[in-house]
Amino acid sequence: MARPGPQPAGRAGAARSRAGNNVVRIIGGEWRRRVLSFPDGEGLRPTPDRVRETLFNWLGQDLTGWNCLDLFAGSGALGFEAASRGAARSVLVERSPKAFAALKDNAALLQGENLQIIREDALKFVASTELRFDLVFLDPPYHLGWLEKLEPLLSRVLKEDGVIYAEAEKPLESLGDWATVKRGKAGQVFYHLMARNNADAE
């Protein structure tokens, strides 16, 4: 599995279409430039284009063969991006009925056989799934302690050399056995790439 390597960020975010819908643009891979709609929702904030560009520069642009988990999928920006870039499986987990329905619609629109959309609470999914992932995206609602709640369970869902991408309202040094190896800031958002402490992240 290719290993990470930085770059700062900016802020773009979801644009507004003429119809007034929120939209997000896939920026690389098979579905590059495809625009997907998502509903309004409290705390729903797609990862900005330039932050995603930075993230996939870190990861290497091609995720062929990777198994990816977008645990607080929201708009699906991260999970759809991973699938577009060749992930063997991209699992998007979302508990909001409206956001889940939009994710299902967008997956059908893209016709991606590597996409799996699941309606479930993040903690319940992580505690019960038998799947293991090369990459886990964590972009939970802020100020609710989600990362702290998930921390003890991360080793259940990550492979030995798996990496984490996490967004938070504050800088993070580590989550469980995973330490920050790359970081950036966009507006008030801190974002991090994390590798297991005993893994070679470079």
JSON list of N, CA and C in Angstrom, two decimals, residues 31-62:
[
{"chain": "A", "resi": 31, "resn": "TRP", "atom": "N", "xyz": [-14.68, 9.59, -11.91]},
{"chain": "A", "resi": 31, "resn": "TRP", "atom": "CA", "xyz": [-15.84, 10.48, -11.91]},
{"chain": "A", "resi": 31, "resn": "TRP", "atom": "C", "xyz": [-15.45, 11.94, -11.76]},
{"chain": "A", "resi": 32, "resn": "ARG", "atom": "N", "xyz": [-14.24, 12.26, -12.13]},
{"chain": "A", "resi": 32, "resn": "ARG", "atom": "CA", "xyz": [-13.76, 13.64, -12.02]},
{"chain": "A", "resi": 32, "resn": "ARG", "atom": "C", "xyz": [-14.73, 14.62, -12.67]},
{"chain": "A", "resi": 33, "resn": "ARG", "atom": "N", "xyz": [-14.99, 15.70, -11.97]},
{"chain": "A", "resi": 33, "resn": "ARG", "atom": "CA", "xyz": [-15.88, 16.80, -12.38]},
{"chain": "A", "resi": 33, "resn": "ARG", "atom": "C", "xyz": [-17.36, 16.47, -12.23]},
{"chain": "A", "resi": 34, "resn": "ARG", "atom": "N", "xyz": [-17.71, 15.25, -11.82]},
{"chain": "A", "resi": 34, "resn": "ARG", "atom": "CA", "xyz": [-19.13, 14.96, -11.58]},
{"chain": "A", "resi": 34, "resn": "ARG", "atom": "C", "xyz": [-19.60, 15.76, -10.36]},
{"chain": "A", "resi": 35, "resn": "VAL", "atom": "N", "xyz": [-20.79, 16.33, -10.47]},
{"chain": "A", "resi": 35, "resn": "VAL", "atom": "CA", "xyz": [-21.34, 17.16, -9.40]},
{"chain": "A", "resi": 35, "resn": "VAL", "atom": "C", "xyz": [-22.52, 16.42, -8.77]},
{"chain": "A", "resi": 36, "resn": "LEU", "atom": "N", "xyz": [-22.50, 16.30, -7.44]},
{"chain": "A", "resi": 36, "resn": "LEU", "atom": "CA", "xyz": [-23.52, 15.56, -6.71]},
{"chain": "A", "resi": 36, "resn": "LEU", "atom": "C", "xyz": [-24.23, 16.48, -5.73]},
{"chain": "A", "resi": 37, "resn": "SER", "atom": "N", "xyz": [-25.54, 16.29, -5.60]},
{"chain": "A", "resi": 37, "resn": "SER", "atom": "CA", "xyz": [-26.34, 17.10, -4.68]},
{"chain": "A", "resi": 37, "resn": "SER", "atom": "C", "xyz": [-26.47, 16.41, -3.33]},
{"chain": "A", "resi": 38, "resn": "PHE", "atom": "N", "xyz": [-26.62, 17.21, -2.29]},
{"chain": "A", "resi": 38, "resn": "PHE", "atom": "CA", "xyz": [-26.89, 16.66, -0.96]},
{"chain": "A", "resi": 38, "resn": "PHE", "atom": "C", "xyz": [-27.81, 17.62, -0.21]},
{"chain": "A", "resi": 39, "resn": "PRO", "atom": "N", "xyz": [-28.56, 17.14, 0.77]},
{"chain": "A", "resi": 39, "resn": "PRO", "atom": "CA", "xyz": [-29.53, 17.97, 1.46]},
{"chain": "A", "resi": 39, "resn": "PRO", "atom": "C", "xyz": [-28.89, 18.83, 2.55]},
{"chain": "A", "resi": 40, "resn": "ASP", "atom": "N", "xyz": [-29.63, 19.84, 3.00]},
{"chain": "A", "resi": 40, "resn": "ASP", "atom": "CA", "xyz": [-29.21, 20.59, 4.18]},
{"chain": "A", "resi": 40, "resn": "ASP", "atom": "C", "xyz": [-29.26, 19.67, 5.39]},
{"chain": "A", "resi": 41, "resn": "GLY", "atom": "N", "xyz": [-28.35, 19.89, 6.31]},
{"chain": "A", "resi": 41, "resn": "GLY", "atom": "CA", "xyz": [-28.35, 19.11, 7.54]},
{"chain": "A", "resi": 41, "resn": "GLY", "atom": "C", "xyz": [-27.47, 19.77, 8.57]},
{"chain": "A", "resi": 42, "resn": "GLU", "atom": "N", "xyz": [-27.86, 19.69, 9.82]},
{"chain": "A", "resi": 42, "resn": "GLU", "atom": "CA", "xyz": [-27.09, 20.31, 10.89]},
{"chain": "A", "resi": 42, "resn": "GLU", "atom": "C", "xyz": [-25.70, 19.68, 10.96]},
{"chain": "A", "resi": 43, "resn": "GLY", "atom": "N", "xyz": [-24.67, 20.50, 10.91]},
{"chain": "A", "resi": 43, "resn": "GLY", "atom": "CA", "xyz": [-23.30, 20.01, 11.01]},
{"chain": "A", "resi": 43, "resn": "GLY", "atom": "C", "xyz": [-22.78, 19.36, 9.74]},
{"chain": "A", "resi": 44, "resn": "LEU", "atom": "N", "xyz": [-23.58, 19.39, 8.67]},
{"chain": "A", "resi": 44, "resn": "LEU", "atom": "CA", "xyz": [-23.15, 18.74, 7.43]},
{"chain": "A", "resi": 44, "resn": "LEU", "atom": "C", "xyz": [-22.29, 19.73, 6.63]},
{"chain": "A", "resi": 45, "resn": "ARG", "atom": "N", "xyz": [-21.00, 19.43, 6.53]},
{"chain": "A", "resi": 45, "resn": "ARG", "atom": "CA", "xyz": [-20.06, 20.34, 5.88]},
{"chain": "A", "resi": 45, "resn": "ARG", "atom": "C", "xyz": [-19.07, 19.53, 5.05]},
{"chain": "A", "resi": 46, "resn": "PRO", "atom": "N", "xyz": [-19.26, 19.46, 3.76]},
{"chain": "A", "resi": 46, "resn": "PRO", "atom": "CA", "xyz": [-18.35, 18.69, 2.91]},
{"chain": "A", "resi": 46, "resn": "PRO", "atom": "C", "xyz": [-16.91, 19.19, 3.04]},
{"chain": "A", "resi": 47, "resn": "THR", "atom": "N", "xyz": [-15.97, 18.28, 2.98]},
{"chain": "A", "resi": 47, "resn": "THR", "atom": "CA", "xyz": [-14.56, 18.65, 2.99]},
{"chain": "A", "resi": 47, "resn": "THR", "atom": "C", "xyz": [-14.27, 19.48, 1.73]},
{"chain": "A", "resi": 48, "resn": "PRO", "atom": "N", "xyz": [-13.72, 20.69, 1.89]},
{"chain": "A", "resi": 48, "resn": "PRO", "atom": "CA", "xyz": [-13.49, 21.57, 0.73]},
{"chain": "A", "resi": 48, "resn": "PRO", "atom": "C", "xyz": [-12.60, 20.94, -0.33]},
{"chain": "A", "resi": 49, "resn": "ASP", "atom": "N", "xyz": [-12.77, 21.39, -1.57]},
{"chain": "A", "resi": 49, "resn": "ASP", "atom": "CA", "xyz": [-12.00, 20.85, -2.70]},
{"chain": "A", "resi": 49, "resn": "ASP", "atom": "C", "xyz": [-10.50, 20.88, -2.42]},
{"chain": "A", "resi": 50, "resn": "ARG", "atom": "N", "xyz": [-9.98, 22.00, -1.97]},
{"chain": "A", "resi": 50, "resn": "ARG", "atom": "CA", "xyz": [-8.53, 22.13, -1.82]},
{"chain": "A", "resi": 50, "resn": "ARG", "atom": "C", "xyz": [-8.00, 21.27, -0.69]},
{"chain": "A", "resi": 51, "resn": "VAL", "atom": "N", "xyz": [-8.80, 21.03, 0.31]},
{"chain": "A", "resi": 51, "resn": "VAL", "atom": "CA", "xyz": [-8.38, 20.11, 1.38]},
{"chain": "A", "resi": 51, "resn": "VAL", "atom": "C", "xyz": [-8.36, 18.68, 0.84]},
{"chain": "A", "resi": 52, "resn": "ARG", "atom": "N", "xyz": [-9.36, 18.32, 0.02]},
{"chain": "A", "resi": 52, "resn": "ARG", "atom": "CA", "xyz": [-9.34, 16.98, -0.59]},
{"chain": "A", "resi": 52, "resn": "ARG", "atom": "C", "xyz": [-8.15, 16.83, -1.53]},
{"chain": "A", "resi": 53, "resn": "GLU", "atom": "N", "xyz": [-7.83, 17.86, -2.27]},
{"chain": "A", "resi": 53, "resn": "GLU", "atom": "CA", "xyz": [-6.64, 17.80, -3.13]},
{"chain": "A", "resi": 53, "resn": "GLU", "atom": "C", "xyz": [-5.39, 17.52, -2.31]},
{"chain": "A", "resi": 54, "resn": "THR", "atom": "N", "xyz": [-5.25, 18.22, -1.19]},
{"chain": "A", "resi": 54, "resn": "THR", "atom": "CA", "xyz": [-4.12, 18.00, -0.30]},
{"chain": "A", "resi": 54, "resn": "THR", "atom": "C", "xyz": [-4.11, 16.57, 0.23]},
{"chain": "A", "resi": 55, "resn": "LEU", "atom": "N", "xyz": [-5.26, 16.11, 0.70]},
{"chain": "A", "resi": 55, "resn": "LEU", "atom": "CA", "xyz": [-5.34, 14.75, 1.25]},
{"chain": "A", "resi": 55, "resn": "LEU", "atom": "C", "xyz": [-4.90, 13.71, 0.24]},
{"chain": "A", "resi": 56, "resn": "PHE", "atom": "N", "xyz": [-5.37, 13.81, -1.00]},
{"chain": "A", "resi": 56, "resn": "PHE", "atom": "CA", "xyz": [-5.05, 12.78, -1.98]},
{"chain": "A", "resi": 56, "resn": "PHE", "atom": "C", "xyz": [-3.63, 12.98, -2.56]},
{"chain": "A", "resi": 57, "resn": "ASN", "atom": "N", "xyz": [-3.06, 14.15, -2.39]},
{"chain": "A", "resi": 57, "resn": "ASN", "atom": "CA", "xyz": [-1.62, 14.29, -2.64]},
{"chain": "A", "resi": 57, "resn": "ASN", "atom": "C", "xyz": [-0.84, 13.52, -1.58]},
{"chain": "A", "resi": 58, "resn": "TRP", "atom": "N", "xyz": [-1.29, 13.62, -0.35]},
{"chain": "A", "resi": 58, "resn": "TRP", "atom": "CA", "xyz": [-0.64, 12.87, 0.74]},
{"chain": "A", "resi": 58, "resn": "TRP", "atom": "C", "xyz": [-0.71, 11.36, 0.50]},
{"chain": "A", "resi": 59, "resn": "LEU", "atom": "N", "xyz": [-1.88, 10.91, 0.10]},
{"chain": "A", "resi": 59, "resn": "LEU", "atom": "CA", "xyz": [-2.12, 9.47, -0.03]},
{"chain": "A", "resi": 59, "resn": "LEU", "atom": "C", "xyz": [-1.53, 8.88, -1.30]},
{"chain": "A", "resi": 60, "resn": "GLY", "atom": "N", "xyz": [-1.30, 9.72, -2.29]},
{"chain": "A", "resi": 60, "resn": "GLY", "atom": "CA", "xyz": [-1.00, 9.22, -3.63]},
{"chain": "A", "resi": 60, "resn": "GLY", "atom": "C", "xyz": [-2.34, 9.18, -4.35]},
{"chain": "A", "resi": 61, "resn": "GLN", "atom": "N", "xyz": [-2.39, 9.63, -5.56]},
{"chain": "A", "resi": 61, "resn": "GLN", "atom": "CA", "xyz": [-3.68, 9.87, -6.23]},
{"chain": "A", "resi": 61, "resn": "GLN", "atom": "C", "xyz": [-4.48, 8.59, -6.50]},
{"chain": "A", "resi": 62, "resn": "ASP", "atom": "N", "xyz": [-3.81, 7.48, -6.62]},
{"chain": "A", "resi": 62, "resn": "ASP", "atom": "CA", "xyz": [-4.47, 6.23, -7.03]},
{"chain": "A", "resi": 62, "resn": "ASP", "atom": "C", "xyz": [-4.68, 5.33, -5.80]}
]
